[in-house]
XYZ file of N, CA, C and O in Angstrom:
356
model
N 8.076 10.006 37.354
C 7.370 8.733 37.427
C 8.193 7.681 38.178
O 7.649 6.914 38.945
N 9.484 7.670 37.984
C 10.313 6.687 38.669
C 10.287 6.861 40.176
O 10.444 5.892 40.916
N 10.063 8.090 40.649
C 9.980 8.325 42.089
C 8.831 7.551 42.718
O 8.892 7.178 43.884
N 7.795 7.292 41.954
C 6.639 6.554 42.449
C 7.039 5.132 42.848
O 6.450 4.554 43.751
N 8.050 4.588 42.217
C 8.479 3.216 42.475
C 9.760 3.115 43.307
O 10.290 2.032 43.495
N 10.247 4.221 43.843
C 11.505 4.191 44.588
C 11.446 3.250 45.784
O 12.450 2.687 46.191
N 10.273 3.039 46.334
C 10.112 2.150 47.489
C 10.564 0.728 47.178
O 10.998 0.012 48.076
N 10.468 0.312 45.932
C 10.828 -1.059 45.573
C 12.287 -1.376 45.886
O 12.610 -2.510 46.214
N 13.140 -0.396 45.800
C 14.550 -0.609 46.087
C 14.827 -0.900 47.552
O 15.895 -1.390 47.903
N 13.875 -0.615 48.418
C 14.030 -0.851 49.847
C 13.298 -2.104 50.329
O 13.281 -2.408 51.509
N 12.698 -2.838 49.402
C 11.940 -4.024 49.780
C 12.811 -5.166 50.274
O 13.909 -5.389 49.768
N 12.329 -5.888 51.269
C 13.034 -7.067 51.792
C 13.190 -8.128 50.708
O 14.130 -8.915 50.732
N 12.307 -8.120 49.739
C 12.344 -9.115 48.663
C 13.545 -8.933 47.734
O 13.884 -9.846 46.980
N 14.180 -7.782 47.782
C 15.333 -7.525 46.902
C 16.460 -8.516 47.144
O 17.298 -8.720 46.286
N 16.457 -9.137 48.323
C 17.503 -10.100 48.667
C 17.089 -11.540 48.345
O 17.835 -12.463 48.639
N 15.913 -11.709 47.762
C 15.364 -13.044 47.508
C 15.241 -13.309 46.012
O 15.183 -12.379 45.215
N 15.148 -14.578 45.665
C 14.907 -14.953 44.266
C 13.483 -14.554 43.897
O 12.542 -14.786 44.664
N 13.309 -13.956 42.744
C 11.994 -13.473 42.317
C 10.967 -14.612 42.255
O 9.786 -14.401 42.517
N 11.415 -15.824 41.963
C 10.518 -16.965 41.880
C 9.807 -17.280 43.182
O 8.756 -17.930 43.174
N 10.338 -16.807 44.288
C 9.698 -17.028 45.573
C 8.329 -16.360 45.622
O 7.427 -16.824 46.301
N 8.150 -15.299 44.869
C 6.934 -14.502 44.944
C 5.938 -14.772 43.824
O 4.910 -14.107 43.736
N 6.234 -15.765 42.995
C 5.338 -16.099 41.901
C 5.045 -17.589 41.897
O 5.931 -18.399 42.171
N 3.787 -17.931 41.595
C 3.360 -19.326 41.571
C 4.084 -20.101 40.486
O 4.496 -19.555 39.476
N 4.193 -21.380 40.737
C 4.815 -22.282 39.774
C 3.914 -23.498 39.622
O 3.239 -23.897 40.565
N 3.903 -24.089 38.454
C 3.135 -25.320 38.242
C 3.648 -26.440 39.134
O 2.948 -27.410 39.384
N 4.864 -26.296 39.631
C 5.454 -27.326 40.488
C 4.862 -27.298 41.900
O 5.045 -28.236 42.658
N 4.146 -26.235 42.239
C 3.604 -26.095 43.590
C 2.101 -26.340 43.604
O 1.339 -25.610 42.986
N 1.702 -27.367 44.333
C 0.294 -27.707 44.519
C 0.070 -28.064 45.975
O 0.996 -28.496 46.674
N -1.129 -27.880 46.454
C -1.484 -28.298 47.801
C -0.574 -27.740 48.870
O -0.327 -26.538 48.947
N -0.063 -28.649 49.710
C 0.791 -28.245 50.835
C 2.069 -27.572 50.349
O 2.579 -26.649 50.997
N 2.590 -28.014 49.216
C 3.801 -27.405 48.665
C 3.544 -25.946 48.283
O 4.375 -25.066 48.534
N 2.385 -25.698 47.695
C 2.031 -24.331 47.309
C 1.867 -23.452 48.551
O 2.326 -22.317 48.597
N 1.193 -23.984 49.565
C 0.990 -23.236 50.808
C 2.330 -22.900 51.459
O 2.531 -21.774 51.935
N 3.245 -23.851 51.478
C 4.570 -23.610 52.062
C 5.317 -22.544 51.267
O 5.993 -21.679 51.843
N 5.211 -22.609 49.951
C 5.855 -21.635 49.065
C 5.296 -20.228 49.348
O 6.055 -19.268 49.510
N 3.969 -20.113 49.420
C 3.337 -18.824 49.699
C 3.724 -18.310 51.084
O 4.003 -17.124 51.257
N 3.746 -19.202 52.070
C 4.104 -18.790 53.431
C 5.547 -18.310 53.519
O 5.837 -17.368 54.268
N 6.441 -18.928 52.762
C 7.836 -18.485 52.746
C 7.931 -17.059 52.196
O 8.665 -16.221 52.734
N 7.181 -16.780 51.144
C 7.178 -15.427 50.575
C 6.563 -14.438 51.559
O 7.087 -13.338 51.765
N 5.462 -14.827 52.185
C 4.794 -13.944 53.139
C 5.671 -13.662 54.360
O 5.583 -12.583 54.946
N 6.518 -14.608 54.736
C 7.458 -14.378 55.837
C 8.404 -13.230 55.502
O 8.732 -12.411 56.370
N 8.842 -13.178 54.257
C 9.699 -12.068 53.814
C 8.905 -10.766 53.887
O 9.388 -9.750 54.389
N 7.671 -10.809 53.422
C 6.826 -9.610 53.427
C 6.609 -9.080 54.842
O 6.597 -7.866 55.049
N 6.437 -9.968 55.799
C 6.154 -9.548 57.179
C 7.279 -8.704 57.770
O 7.041 -7.884 58.648
N 8.491 -8.887 57.298
C 9.613 -8.119 57.843
C 10.033 -6.971 56.909
O 11.080 -6.357 57.109
N 9.197 -6.668 55.957
C 9.544 -5.668 54.945
C 9.200 -4.248 55.388
O 8.086 -3.982 55.847
N 10.142 -3.316 55.230
C 9.886 -1.926 55.623
C 8.941 -1.178 54.679
O 8.452 -0.111 55.016
N 8.664 -1.733 53.505
C 7.775 -1.057 52.551
C 6.525 -1.896 52.271
O 5.926 -1.796 51.202
N 6.108 -2.672 53.246
C 4.937 -3.541 53.091
C 3.706 -2.764 52.631
O 3.016 -3.185 51.702
N 3.427 -1.645 53.246
C 2.222 -0.876 52.906
C 2.251 -0.386 51.458
O 1.245 -0.500 50.740
N 3.386 0.129 51.015
C 3.496 0.613 49.633
C 3.348 -0.548 48.648
O 2.697 -0.421 47.614
N 3.962 -1.657 48.974
C 3.913 -2.832 48.104
C 2.486 -3.362 48.006
O 2.004 -3.714 46.928
N 1.805 -3.415 49.140
C 0.420 -3.902 49.148
C -0.469 -2.988 48.318
O -1.295 -3.457 47.526
N -0.307 -1.689 48.477
C -1.107 -0.731 47.701
C -0.849 -0.903 46.206
O -1.789 -0.891 45.401
N 0.410 -1.069 45.844
C 0.763 -1.278 44.444
C 0.132 -2.570 43.925
O -0.461 -2.598 42.843
N 0.261 -3.639 44.694
C -0.309 -4.913 44.286
C -1.807 -4.840 44.096
O -2.352 -5.373 43.123
N -2.488 -4.173 45.001
C -3.940 -4.024 44.882
C -4.320 -3.184 43.673
O -5.332 -3.440 43.031
N -3.506 -2.205 43.366
C -3.819 -1.297 42.266
C -3.595 -1.908 40.888
O -4.376 -1.650 39.970
N -2.543 -2.745 40.752
C -2.225 -3.103 39.370
C -1.515 -4.433 39.147
O -1.020 -4.664 38.045
N -1.470 -5.312 40.120
C -0.785 -6.584 39.900
C -1.772 -7.751 39.969
O -2.532 -7.867 40.929
N -1.757 -8.579 38.946
C -2.663 -9.728 38.886
C -1.974 -11.047 39.218
O -2.659 -12.064 39.369
N -0.668 -11.044 39.328
C 0.081 -12.277 39.567
C 1.078 -12.071 40.698
O 1.554 -10.966 40.919
N 1.382 -13.142 41.388
C 2.424 -13.111 42.402
C 1.945 -12.609 43.748
O 0.780 -12.275 43.944
N 2.874 -12.593 44.677
C 2.611 -12.100 46.023
C 3.174 -10.696 46.123
O 4.348 -10.459 45.845
N 2.311 -9.768 46.487
C 2.668 -8.356 46.640
C 2.126 -7.891 47.977
O 0.952 -8.082 48.289
N 2.963 -7.316 48.804
C 2.521 -6.806 50.088
C 1.944 -7.876 50.997
O 1.070 -7.605 51.807
N 2.425 -9.086 50.858
C 1.968 -10.172 51.711
C 0.651 -10.789 51.300
O 0.081 -11.584 52.048
N 0.146 -10.435 50.126
C -1.120 -10.980 49.642
C -0.920 -11.736 48.331
O -0.234 -11.248 47.431
N -1.547 -12.899 48.229
C -1.523 -13.650 46.974
C -2.465 -12.979 45.981
O -3.276 -12.114 46.348
N -2.405 -13.418 44.737
C -3.304 -12.884 43.713
C -4.765 -13.119 44.103
O -5.603 -12.211 43.976
N -5.092 -14.300 44.606
C -6.469 -14.595 45.015
C -6.899 -13.719 46.183
O -8.040 -13.256 46.239
N -6.002 -13.508 47.120
C -6.321 -12.643 48.259
C -6.562 -11.207 47.814
O -7.451 -10.523 48.339
N -5.800 -10.748 46.824
C -6.006 -9.386 46.310
C -7.339 -9.264 45.589
O -8.030 -8.262 45.733
N -7.714 -10.282 44.827
C -9.019 -10.258 44.146
C -10.135 -10.133 45.180
O -11.054 -9.320 45.041
N -10.056 -10.937 46.238
C -11.079 -10.900 47.284
C -11.100 -9.546 47.993
O -12.175 -8.996 48.265
N -9.930 -8.995 48.278
C -9.860 -7.703 48.960
C -10.371 -6.584 48.067
O -11.074 -5.678 48.528
N -10.052 -6.642 46.783
C -10.578 -5.632 45.854
C -12.100 -5.660 45.860
O -12.755 -4.612 45.869
N -12.681 -6.858 45.843
C -14.138 -6.987 45.857
C -14.714 -6.438 47.156
O -15.718 -5.727 47.150
N -14.054 -6.748 48.260
C -14.510 -6.252 49.557
C -14.453 -4.730 49.605
O -15.392 -4.071 50.054
N -13.348 -4.184 49.126
C -13.185 -2.722 49.130
C -14.183 -2.041 48.203
O -14.610 -0.918 48.458
N -14.542 -2.730 47.123
C -15.525 -2.191 46.191
C -16.943 -2.329 46.728
O -17.882 -1.782 46.160
N -17.085 -3.098 47.811
C -18.382 -3.270 48.430
C -19.280 -4.281 47.751
O -20.457 -4.383 48.061
N -18.721 -5.047 46.830
C -19.545 -5.994 46.109
C -19.519 -7.382 46.723
O -20.456 -8.145 46.576
N -18.406 -7.700 47.362
C -18.255 -9.049 47.892
C -18.019 -10.070 46.806
O -17.823 -11.240 47.061
N -18.048 -9.630 45.553
C -17.823 -10.529 44.424
C -16.475 -10.250 43.798
O -16.146 -9.087 43.521
N -15.672 -11.293 43.571
C -14.382 -11.079 42.896
C -14.584 -10.516 41.493
O -15.581 -10.821 40.835
N -13.650 -9.697 41.067
C -13.678 -9.162 39.716
C -12.255 -9.052 39.195
O -11.311 -9.050 39.951
N -12.137 -8.967 37.898
C -10.806 -8.839 37.276
C -10.267 -7.447 37.539
O -10.998 -6.483 37.618
N -8.957 -7.381 37.678
C -8.321 -6.077 37.919
C -7.895 -5.440 36.636
O -7.700 -6.050 35.642
């Protein structure tokens, strides 16, 4: 089972503070967008982006995974399900 997650050890995010990838009540509006963009910049240069995105879509409801926010994952899950309607994961 641990082999399934071995990709995480190669993530670009391993060099960053975990808080960069999770929302905070301190971030609203432009501050929140800047915070999300900073995390996504790390994701863009990540060698395991595809694995991380798949994991995030499969089972993560919070934070930025594979360059997608939680809201973006909800929308993508709905699109992939063919409903166009967001649903809980």
